[in-house]
Amino acid sequence: MADQLLASLESMGQLLLVMDSGVGLLIGVGLSMSASHLFALLANRLTPMQILMHMIVDALVLSLAFLLGILCHSLMLMLLEGVPLQPITFANHMGAAMWPGLFYVLAAAPYVSDLIAVTLLAWIHLNVLLLLKAVYNIPLETSLVVALPGFVLALLLVGLLFAQRWRTSYAMLASEVSALRSP
């Protein structure tokens, strides 16, 4: 049993080595998206350690959301285009498509944050479409159908995390305000 567990862990480690560039960029995008909440975390007067923990957990969850989107892209490629299921290879290719997400930290800017966020996410989606055309020679119309479910899945997961984070921040702020009012 222990040998089987060690073999599984070693296999996962080898897969991660193969996916290094794509996964590394995914984690970078997750950190950038997580850092866009830095001002909200500071406004809630969290300690530096709490802020660091929030940012790390958010970055990992956001990276997982995009990784699930990539898996969905791979499944759609297999179902619609007959491309063999290779999420590892596709994740490495996705590094070229995900790099605009490194600028997501700019979405923390007041007043234009939604415009920046939508622009960056649309840019990532356009890059995925172009990647499918360049690597698999899939027409843009078909690549839109292939990439849309994974993109929507990633957006829903990102939206749920952001909504949960804002709800938690507002609840914390409301409890502090009510504590100040009732001496």
PDB file of N, CA and C in Angstrom, residues 69 72 75 124 183:
ATOM      1  N   GLY A  69     -10.632  24.676 -16.105  1.00  0.00           N
ATOM      2  CA  GLY A  69     -10.997  25.183 -17.433  1.00  0.00           C
ATOM      3  C   GLY A  69     -10.149  24.554 -18.521  1.00  0.00           C
ATOM      4  N   CYS A  72     -11.324  21.094 -19.131  1.00  0.00           N
ATOM      5  CA  CYS A  72     -12.544  21.155 -19.931  1.00  0.00           C
ATOM      6  C   CYS A  72     -12.211  21.411 -21.402  1.00  0.00           C
ATOM      7  N   LEU A  75     -11.034  18.144 -22.843  1.00  0.00           N
ATOM      8  CA  LEU A  75     -12.149  17.226 -23.089  1.00  0.00           C
ATOM      9  C   LEU A  75     -12.944  17.627 -24.325  1.00  0.00           C
ATOM     10  N   ILE A 124      -7.405  36.783 -22.619  1.00  0.00           N
ATOM     11  CA  ILE A 124      -7.003  35.391 -22.374  1.00  0.00           C
ATOM     12  C   ILE A 124      -7.821  34.449 -23.258  1.00  0.00           C
ATOM     13  N   PRO A 183     -20.987  50.587  22.469  1.00  0.00           N
ATOM     14  CA  PRO A 183     -19.975  50.497  23.545  1.00  0.00           C
ATOM     15  C   PRO A 183     -20.596  50.001  24.839  1.00  0.00           C
TER      16      PRO A 183
END
